[in-house]
CSV table of C-alpha atoms and ligand atoms in Angstrom, one decimal:
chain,number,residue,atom,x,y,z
F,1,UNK,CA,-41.5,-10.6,3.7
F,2,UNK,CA,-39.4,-7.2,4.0
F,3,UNK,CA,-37.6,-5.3,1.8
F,4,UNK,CA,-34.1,-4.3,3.1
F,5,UNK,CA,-33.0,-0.4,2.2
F,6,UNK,CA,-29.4,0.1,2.8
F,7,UNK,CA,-28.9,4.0,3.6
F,8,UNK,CA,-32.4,4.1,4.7
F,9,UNK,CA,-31.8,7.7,6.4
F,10,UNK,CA,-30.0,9.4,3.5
F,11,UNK,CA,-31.8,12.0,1.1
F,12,UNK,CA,-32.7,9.4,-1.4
F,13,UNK,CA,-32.9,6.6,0.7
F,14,UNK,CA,-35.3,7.7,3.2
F,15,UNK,CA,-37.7,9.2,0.4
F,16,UNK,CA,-37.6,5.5,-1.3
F,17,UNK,CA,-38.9,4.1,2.8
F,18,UNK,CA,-41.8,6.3,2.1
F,19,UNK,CA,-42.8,5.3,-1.0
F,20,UNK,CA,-42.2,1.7,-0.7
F,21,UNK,CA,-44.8,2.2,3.0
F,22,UNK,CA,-47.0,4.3,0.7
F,23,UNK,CA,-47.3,1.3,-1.3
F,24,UNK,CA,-47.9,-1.0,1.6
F,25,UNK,CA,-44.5,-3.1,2.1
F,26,UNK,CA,-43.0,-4.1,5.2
F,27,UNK,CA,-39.5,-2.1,5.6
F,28,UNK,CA,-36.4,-2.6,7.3
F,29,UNK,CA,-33.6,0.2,7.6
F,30,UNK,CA,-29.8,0.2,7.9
F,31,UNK,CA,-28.0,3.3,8.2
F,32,UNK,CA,-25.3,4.2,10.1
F,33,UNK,CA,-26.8,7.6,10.6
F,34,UNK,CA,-23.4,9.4,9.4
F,35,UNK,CA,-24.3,11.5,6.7
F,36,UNK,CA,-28.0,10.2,7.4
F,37,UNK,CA,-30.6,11.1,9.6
F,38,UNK,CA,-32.1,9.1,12.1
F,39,UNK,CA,-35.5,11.3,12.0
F,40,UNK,CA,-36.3,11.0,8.3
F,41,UNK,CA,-36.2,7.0,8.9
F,42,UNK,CA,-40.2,7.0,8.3
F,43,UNK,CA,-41.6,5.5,12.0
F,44,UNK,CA,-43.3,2.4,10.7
F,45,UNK,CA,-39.8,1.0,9.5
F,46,UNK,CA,-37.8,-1.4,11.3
F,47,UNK,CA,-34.4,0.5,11.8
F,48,UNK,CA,-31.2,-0.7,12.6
F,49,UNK,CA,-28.6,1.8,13.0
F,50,UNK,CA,-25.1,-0.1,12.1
F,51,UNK,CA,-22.4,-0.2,9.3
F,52,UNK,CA,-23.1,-2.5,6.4
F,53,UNK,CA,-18.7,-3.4,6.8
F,54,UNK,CA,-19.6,-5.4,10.2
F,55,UNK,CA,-20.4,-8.4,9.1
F,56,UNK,CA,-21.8,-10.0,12.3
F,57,UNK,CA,-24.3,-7.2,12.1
F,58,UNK,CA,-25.3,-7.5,8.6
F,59,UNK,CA,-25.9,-11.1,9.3
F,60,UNK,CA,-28.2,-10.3,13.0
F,61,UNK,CA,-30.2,-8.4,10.7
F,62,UNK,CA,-30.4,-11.2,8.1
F,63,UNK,CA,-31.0,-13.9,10.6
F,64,UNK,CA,-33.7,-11.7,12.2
F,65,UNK,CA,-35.5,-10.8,9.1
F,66,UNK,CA,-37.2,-12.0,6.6
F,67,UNK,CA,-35.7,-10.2,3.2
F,68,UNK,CA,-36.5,-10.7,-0.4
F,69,UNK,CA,-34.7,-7.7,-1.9
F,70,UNK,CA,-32.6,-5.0,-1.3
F,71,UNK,CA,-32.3,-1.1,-2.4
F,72,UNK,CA,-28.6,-0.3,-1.6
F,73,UNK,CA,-28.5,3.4,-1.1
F,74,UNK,CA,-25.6,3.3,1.5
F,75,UNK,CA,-22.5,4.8,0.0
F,76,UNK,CA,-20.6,7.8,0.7
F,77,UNK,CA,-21.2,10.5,-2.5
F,78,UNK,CA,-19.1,13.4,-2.8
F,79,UNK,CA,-17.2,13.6,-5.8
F,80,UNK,CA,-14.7,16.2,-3.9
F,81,UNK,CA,-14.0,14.8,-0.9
F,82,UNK,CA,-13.6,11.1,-2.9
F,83,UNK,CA,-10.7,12.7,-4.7
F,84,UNK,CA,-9.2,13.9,-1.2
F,85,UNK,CA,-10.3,10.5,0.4
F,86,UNK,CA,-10.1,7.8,-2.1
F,87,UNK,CA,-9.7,4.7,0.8
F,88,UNK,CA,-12.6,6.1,2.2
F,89,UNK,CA,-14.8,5.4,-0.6
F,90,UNK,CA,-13.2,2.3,-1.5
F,91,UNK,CA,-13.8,0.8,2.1
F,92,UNK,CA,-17.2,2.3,2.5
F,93,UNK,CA,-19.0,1.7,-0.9
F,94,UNK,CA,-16.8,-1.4,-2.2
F,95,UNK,CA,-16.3,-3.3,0.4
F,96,UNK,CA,-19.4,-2.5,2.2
F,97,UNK,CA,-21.1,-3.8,-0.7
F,98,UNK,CA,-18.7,-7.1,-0.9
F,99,UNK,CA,-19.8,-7.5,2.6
F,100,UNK,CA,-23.5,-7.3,1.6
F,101,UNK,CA,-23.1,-9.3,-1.5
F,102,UNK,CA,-22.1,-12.1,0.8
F,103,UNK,CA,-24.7,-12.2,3.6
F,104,UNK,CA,-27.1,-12.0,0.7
F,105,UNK,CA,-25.3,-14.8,-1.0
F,106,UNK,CA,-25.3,-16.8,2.1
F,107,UNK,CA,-28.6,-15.9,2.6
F,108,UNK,CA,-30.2,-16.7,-0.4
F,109,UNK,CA,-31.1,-13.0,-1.2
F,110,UNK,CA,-30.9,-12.7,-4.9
F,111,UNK,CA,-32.2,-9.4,-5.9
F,112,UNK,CA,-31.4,-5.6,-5.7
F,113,UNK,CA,-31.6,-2.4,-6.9
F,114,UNK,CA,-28.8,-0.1,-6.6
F,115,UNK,CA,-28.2,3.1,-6.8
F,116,UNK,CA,-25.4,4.3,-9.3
F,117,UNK,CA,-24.4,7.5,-11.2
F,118,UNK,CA,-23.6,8.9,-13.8
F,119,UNK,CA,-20.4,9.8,-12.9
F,120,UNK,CA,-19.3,6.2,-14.2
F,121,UNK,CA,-19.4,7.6,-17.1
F,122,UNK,CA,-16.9,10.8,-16.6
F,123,UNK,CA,-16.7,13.0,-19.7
F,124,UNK,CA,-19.6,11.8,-22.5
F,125,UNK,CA,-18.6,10.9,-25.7
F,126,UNK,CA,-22.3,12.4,-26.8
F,127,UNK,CA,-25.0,13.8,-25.1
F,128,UNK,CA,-28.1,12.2,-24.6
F,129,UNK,CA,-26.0,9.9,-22.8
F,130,UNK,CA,-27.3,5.7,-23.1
F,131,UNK,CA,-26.5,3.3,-21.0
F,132,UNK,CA,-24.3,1.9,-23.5
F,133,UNK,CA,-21.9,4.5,-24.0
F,134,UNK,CA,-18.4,3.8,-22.8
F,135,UNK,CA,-17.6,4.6,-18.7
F,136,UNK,CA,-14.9,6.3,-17.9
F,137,UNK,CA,-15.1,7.9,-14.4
F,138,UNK,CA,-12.9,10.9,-13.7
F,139,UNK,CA,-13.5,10.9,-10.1
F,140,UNK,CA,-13.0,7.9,-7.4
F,141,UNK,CA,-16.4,8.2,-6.3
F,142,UNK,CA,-17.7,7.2,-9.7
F,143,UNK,CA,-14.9,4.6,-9.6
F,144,UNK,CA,-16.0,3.3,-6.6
F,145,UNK,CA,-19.7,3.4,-8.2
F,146,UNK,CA,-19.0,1.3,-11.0
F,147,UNK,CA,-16.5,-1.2,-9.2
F,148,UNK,CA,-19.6,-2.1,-7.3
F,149,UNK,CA,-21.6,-2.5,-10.3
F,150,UNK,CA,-18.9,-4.6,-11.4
F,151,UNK,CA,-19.0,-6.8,-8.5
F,152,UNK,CA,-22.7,-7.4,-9.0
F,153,UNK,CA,-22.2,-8.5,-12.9
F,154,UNK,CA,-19.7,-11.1,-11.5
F,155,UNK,CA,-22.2,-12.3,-9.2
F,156,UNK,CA,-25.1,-12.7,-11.2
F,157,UNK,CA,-22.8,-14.6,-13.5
F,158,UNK,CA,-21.4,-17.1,-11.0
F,159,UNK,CA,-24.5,-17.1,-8.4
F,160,UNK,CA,-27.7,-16.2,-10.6
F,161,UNK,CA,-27.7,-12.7,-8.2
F,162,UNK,CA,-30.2,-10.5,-9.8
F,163,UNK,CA,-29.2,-6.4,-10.3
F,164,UNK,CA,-30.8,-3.3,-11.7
F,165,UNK,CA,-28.1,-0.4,-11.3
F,166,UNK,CA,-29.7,3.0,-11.6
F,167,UNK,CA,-27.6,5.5,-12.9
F,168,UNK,CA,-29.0,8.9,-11.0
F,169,UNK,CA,-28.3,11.9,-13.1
F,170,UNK,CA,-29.2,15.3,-10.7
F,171,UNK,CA,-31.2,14.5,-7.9
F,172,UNK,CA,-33.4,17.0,-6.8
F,173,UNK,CA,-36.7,17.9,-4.9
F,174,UNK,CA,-38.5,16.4,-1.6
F,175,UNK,CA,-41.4,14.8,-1.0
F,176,UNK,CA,-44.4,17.0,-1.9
F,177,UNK,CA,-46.1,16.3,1.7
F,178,UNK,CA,-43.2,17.8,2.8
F,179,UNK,CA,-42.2,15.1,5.6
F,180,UNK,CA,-38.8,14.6,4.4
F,181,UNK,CA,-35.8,16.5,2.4
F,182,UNK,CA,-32.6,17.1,1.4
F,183,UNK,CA,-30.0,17.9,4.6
F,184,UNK,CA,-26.5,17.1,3.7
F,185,UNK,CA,-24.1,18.5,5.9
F,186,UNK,CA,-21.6,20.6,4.7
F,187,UNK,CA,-24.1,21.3,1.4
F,188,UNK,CA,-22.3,20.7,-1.5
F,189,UNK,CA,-25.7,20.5,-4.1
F,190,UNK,CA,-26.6,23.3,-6.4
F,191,UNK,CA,-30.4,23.5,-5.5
F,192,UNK,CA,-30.5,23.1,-2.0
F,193,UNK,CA,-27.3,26.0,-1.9
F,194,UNK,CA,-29.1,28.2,-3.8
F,195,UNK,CA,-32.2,28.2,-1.5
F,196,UNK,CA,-30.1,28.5,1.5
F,197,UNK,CA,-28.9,31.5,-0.3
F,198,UNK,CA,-32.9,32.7,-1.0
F,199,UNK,CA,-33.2,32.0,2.9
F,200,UNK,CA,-30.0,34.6,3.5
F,201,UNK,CA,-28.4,31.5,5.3
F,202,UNK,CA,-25.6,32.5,2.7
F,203,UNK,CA,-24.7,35.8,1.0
F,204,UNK,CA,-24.5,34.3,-2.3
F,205,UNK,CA,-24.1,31.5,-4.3
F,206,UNK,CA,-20.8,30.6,-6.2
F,207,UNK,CA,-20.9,30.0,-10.1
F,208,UNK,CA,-18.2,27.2,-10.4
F,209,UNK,CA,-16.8,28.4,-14.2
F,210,UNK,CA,-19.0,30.7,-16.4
F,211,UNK,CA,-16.4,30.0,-19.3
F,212,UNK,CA,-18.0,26.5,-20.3
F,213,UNK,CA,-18.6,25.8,-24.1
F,214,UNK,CA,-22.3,26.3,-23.3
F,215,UNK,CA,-24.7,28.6,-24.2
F,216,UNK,CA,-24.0,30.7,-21.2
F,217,UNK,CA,-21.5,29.2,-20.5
F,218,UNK,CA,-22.2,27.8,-17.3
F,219,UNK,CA,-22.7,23.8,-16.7
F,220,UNK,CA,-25.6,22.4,-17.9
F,221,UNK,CA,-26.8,19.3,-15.4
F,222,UNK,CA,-30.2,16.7,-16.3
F,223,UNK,CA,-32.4,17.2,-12.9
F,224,UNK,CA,-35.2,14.8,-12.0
F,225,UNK,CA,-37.8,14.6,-8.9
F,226,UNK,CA,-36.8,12.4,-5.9
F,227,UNK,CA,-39.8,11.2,-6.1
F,228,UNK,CA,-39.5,10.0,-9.8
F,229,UNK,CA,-36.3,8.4,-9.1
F,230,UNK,CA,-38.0,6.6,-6.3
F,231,UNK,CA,-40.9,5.3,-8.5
F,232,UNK,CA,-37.8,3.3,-10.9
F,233,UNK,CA,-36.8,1.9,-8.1
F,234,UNK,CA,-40.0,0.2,-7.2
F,235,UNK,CA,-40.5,-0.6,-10.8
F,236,UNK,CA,-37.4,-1.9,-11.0
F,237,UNK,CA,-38.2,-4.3,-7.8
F,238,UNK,CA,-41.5,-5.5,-9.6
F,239,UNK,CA,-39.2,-6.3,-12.8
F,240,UNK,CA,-36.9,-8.3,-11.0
F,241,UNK,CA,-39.6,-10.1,-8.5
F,242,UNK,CA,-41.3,-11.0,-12.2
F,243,UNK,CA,-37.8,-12.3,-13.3
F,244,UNK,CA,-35.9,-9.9,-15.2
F,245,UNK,CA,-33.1,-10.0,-16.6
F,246,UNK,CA,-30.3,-7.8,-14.5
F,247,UNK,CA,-29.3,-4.5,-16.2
F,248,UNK,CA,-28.5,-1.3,-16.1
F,249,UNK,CA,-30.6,2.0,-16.9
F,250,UNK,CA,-30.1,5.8,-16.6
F,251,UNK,CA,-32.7,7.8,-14.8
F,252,UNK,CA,-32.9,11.5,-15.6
F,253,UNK,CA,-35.1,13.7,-17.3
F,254,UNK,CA,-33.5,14.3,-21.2
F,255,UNK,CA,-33.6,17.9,-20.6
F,256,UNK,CA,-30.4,20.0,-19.4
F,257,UNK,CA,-30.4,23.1,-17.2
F,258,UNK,CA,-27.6,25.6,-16.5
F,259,UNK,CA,-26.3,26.6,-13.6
F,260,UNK,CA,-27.6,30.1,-14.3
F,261,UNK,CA,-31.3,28.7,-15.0
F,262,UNK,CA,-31.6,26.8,-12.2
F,263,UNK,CA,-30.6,30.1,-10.5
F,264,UNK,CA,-32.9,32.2,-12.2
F,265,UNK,CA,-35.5,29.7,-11.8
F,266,UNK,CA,-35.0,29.8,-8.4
F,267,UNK,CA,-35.7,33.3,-7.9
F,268,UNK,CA,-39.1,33.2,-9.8
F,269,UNK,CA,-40.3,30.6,-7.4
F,270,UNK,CA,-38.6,31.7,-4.5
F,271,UNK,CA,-39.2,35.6,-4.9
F,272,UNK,CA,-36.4,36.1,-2.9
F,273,UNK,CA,-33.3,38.1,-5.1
F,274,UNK,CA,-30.4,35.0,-4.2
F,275,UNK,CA,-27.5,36.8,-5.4
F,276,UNK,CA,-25.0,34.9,-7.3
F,277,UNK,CA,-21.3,35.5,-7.8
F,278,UNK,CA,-18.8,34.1,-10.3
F,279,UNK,CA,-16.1,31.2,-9.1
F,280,UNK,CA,-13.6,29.1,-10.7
F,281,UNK,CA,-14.4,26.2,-12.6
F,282,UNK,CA,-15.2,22.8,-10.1
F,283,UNK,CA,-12.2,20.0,-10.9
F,284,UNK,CA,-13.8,17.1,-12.3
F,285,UNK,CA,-17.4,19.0,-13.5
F,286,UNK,CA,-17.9,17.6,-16.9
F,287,UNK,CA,-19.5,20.6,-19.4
F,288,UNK,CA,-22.9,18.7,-19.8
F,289,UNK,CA,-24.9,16.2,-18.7
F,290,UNK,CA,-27.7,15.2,-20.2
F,291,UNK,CA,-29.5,11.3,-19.7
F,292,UNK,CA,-31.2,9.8,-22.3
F,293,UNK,CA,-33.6,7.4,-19.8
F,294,UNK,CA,-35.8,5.8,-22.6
F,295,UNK,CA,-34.6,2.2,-21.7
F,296,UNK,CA,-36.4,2.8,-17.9
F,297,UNK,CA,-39.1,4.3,-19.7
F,298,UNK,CA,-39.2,1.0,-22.3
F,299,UNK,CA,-38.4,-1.6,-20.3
F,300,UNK,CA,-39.4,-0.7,-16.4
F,301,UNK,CA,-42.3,1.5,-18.1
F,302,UNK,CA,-41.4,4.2,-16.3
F,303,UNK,CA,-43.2,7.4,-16.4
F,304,UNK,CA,-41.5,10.6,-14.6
F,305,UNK,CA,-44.6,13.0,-13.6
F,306,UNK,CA,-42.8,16.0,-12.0
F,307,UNK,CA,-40.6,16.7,-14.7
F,308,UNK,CA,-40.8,20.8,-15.1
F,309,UNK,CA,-37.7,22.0,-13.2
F,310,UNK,CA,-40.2,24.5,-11.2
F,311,UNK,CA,-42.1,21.1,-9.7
F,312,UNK,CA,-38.6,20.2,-8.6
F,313,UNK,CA,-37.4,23.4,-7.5
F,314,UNK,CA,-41.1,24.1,-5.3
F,315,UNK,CA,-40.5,21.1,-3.6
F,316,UNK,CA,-37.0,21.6,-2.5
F,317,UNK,CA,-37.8,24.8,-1.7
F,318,UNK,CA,-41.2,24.0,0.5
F,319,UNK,CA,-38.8,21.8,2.9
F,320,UNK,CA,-36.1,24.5,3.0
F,321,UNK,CA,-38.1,27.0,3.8
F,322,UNK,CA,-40.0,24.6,6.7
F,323,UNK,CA,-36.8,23.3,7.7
F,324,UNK,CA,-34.1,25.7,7.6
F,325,UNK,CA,-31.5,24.3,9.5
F,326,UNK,CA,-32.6,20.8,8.4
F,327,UNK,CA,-33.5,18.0,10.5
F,328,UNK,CA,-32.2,19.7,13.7
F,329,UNK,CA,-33.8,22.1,13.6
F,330,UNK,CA,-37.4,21.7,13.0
F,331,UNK,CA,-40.0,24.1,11.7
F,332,UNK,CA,-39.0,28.1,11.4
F,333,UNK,CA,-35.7,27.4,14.1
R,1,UDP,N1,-22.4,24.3,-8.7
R,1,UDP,C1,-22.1,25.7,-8.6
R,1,UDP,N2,-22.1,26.3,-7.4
R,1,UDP,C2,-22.3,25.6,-6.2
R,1,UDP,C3,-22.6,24.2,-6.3
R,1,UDP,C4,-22.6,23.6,-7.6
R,1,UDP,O1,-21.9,26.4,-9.6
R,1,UDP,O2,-22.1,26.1,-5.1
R,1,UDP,C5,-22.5,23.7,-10.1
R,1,UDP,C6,-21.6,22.6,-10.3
R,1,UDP,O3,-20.3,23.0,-10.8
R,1,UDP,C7,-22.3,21.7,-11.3
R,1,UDP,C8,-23.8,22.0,-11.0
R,1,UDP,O4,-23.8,23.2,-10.2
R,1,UDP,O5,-22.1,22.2,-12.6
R,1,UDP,C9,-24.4,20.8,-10.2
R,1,UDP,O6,-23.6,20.5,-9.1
R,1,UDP,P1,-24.0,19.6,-8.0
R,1,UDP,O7,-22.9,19.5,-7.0
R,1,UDP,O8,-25.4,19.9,-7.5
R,1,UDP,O9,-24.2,18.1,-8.7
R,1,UDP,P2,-23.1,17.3,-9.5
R,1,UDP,O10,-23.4,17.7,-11.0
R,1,UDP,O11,-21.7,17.5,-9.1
R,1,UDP,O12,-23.6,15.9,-9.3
């Protein structure tokens, strides 16, 4: 038996191949290698480069192997371009996942883990944010996000499909044997930005709004480890495989960071100076985002282990600095 991981050459994706290997299951990839990379598809998966919208595809790969559950990572995720691009995101992430939802159905797949935001939620009412807090997504990514998460309560209702949606808070980090990373091209992240600013790739990084009701005024976001996220996931596989109910749970760290800290953070571990320059404010950046994830931690008994926002910065930075043009370029290009 395999699992199936949807976006299996993605940032997240890709670390969540390793892990699952690591832990000695057979994998098999999708990807359609746009935003993902074909090289950080781990070599002892089974890859199949396609788009999760071509059905006859979705159902070669079905036919061919033999699935128990999926990880759907494959979604497009950039809260700007969604706004420029809403059909975009509808097509890929919706439909996409209407297309999966029925090969599984037809296929008598019943269980997966997905990966959500917390952009469903848009502006907080209140911060430690719990999953039961009202949604409210300012952006059409985080629309799209939850439409999906819709479609899979309908199904579990009328089909018995099983779900856990994790709501990711920052995402952040790289695997500490240093194998895999964070490439997204154009960059768009804070941590990976301000590295390529420690790595003089940049002149400096831009402070989206310094005039927030925060403390310094800058946003304040909840990071957590790749690699922690990755460990809910499994969990989240085990609770389903020893029949959970389906539901939803927030994964982040309860702690926020500013912009600014993350910067100055940065240069402590970095020892490089990373100058930093102020900007307008970001359309659609919420002050503050903080998770509360004590449901994961309850119910999937989750335990996050590299928590301190130095662990997570390190790692980020040991790939950046190893692979500074990302996967194309390979070591010191
Ligand atoms: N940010 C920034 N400069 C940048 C990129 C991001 O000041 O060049 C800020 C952004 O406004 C937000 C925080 O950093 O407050 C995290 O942004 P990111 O895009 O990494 O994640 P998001 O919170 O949008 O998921």
């Amino acid at each position: 038996m395999s699992i199936l991981v949807l976006g299996g050459a993605g940032y997240i994706g890709s670390h969540a191949v390793y892990q699952l290997i690591d832990q000695k299951h057979h994998v098999v990839v999708i990807d359609n290698a746009e935003t993902g990379h074909s090289q950080a598809v781990h070599p002892d998966a089974t890859f199949y480069q396609g788009d999760i919208r071509e059905k006859e595809f979705l159902e070669n790969v079905f036919n061919k192997e033999d699935i128990e559950a999926v990880l759907h990572f494959s979604a497009n995720s950039l809260v700007g371009e969604s706004m420029q691009e809403p059909l975009k995101y509808f097509s890929n992430n919706v439909h996409g996942t209407q297309v999966l939802l029925e090969t599984m159905k037809a296929h008598n797949v019943d269980k997966i883990v997905f990966s959500s935001t917390a952009a469903t939620y848009g502006e907080p009412e209140a911060v430690p944010i719990t999953e039961d807090m009202r949604t409210n997504p300012e952006s059409a990514y985080g629309e799209t996000k939850l439409a999906m998460e819709k479609m899979m309560k309908w199904c579990a209702l009328a089909y018995g499909l099983k779900y856990v949606s994790l709501r990711y808070f920052n995402v952040a980090g790289a695997r500490r044997t240093g194998e895999i990373g964070e490439d997204h091209q154009p960059e768009t992240h804070l941590i990976p930005i301000v590295l390529q600013t420690a790595l003089e790739q940049r002149e400096a990084i831009t402070i989206f709004g310094e005039d927030y009701d925060t403390e310094d005024g800058t946003c304040i976001r909840d990071y957590i480890h790749v690699e922690d996220l990755i460990d809910a996931h499994l969990l989240a596989l085990s609770y389903l495989e020893n029949g959970g109910e389906s539901e939803i749970f927030n994964l982040g760290s309860n702690q926020g960071f500013s912009v600014k800290q993350i910067i100055d953070t940065a240069r402590k571990v970095t020892g490089k100076p990373i100058p930093a320059v102020p900007g307008e404010r970001r359309p659609g950046d919420p002050s503050v985002l903080i998770a509360s994830a004590e449901k994961a931690k309850r119910i999937l008994g989750w335990q996050p282990s590299r928590t301190s926002i130095e662990t997570i910065i390190e790692d980020a930075w040991n790939w950046h600095r190893n692979h500074p043009h990302g996967y194309d370029g390979g070591v010191g290009a």
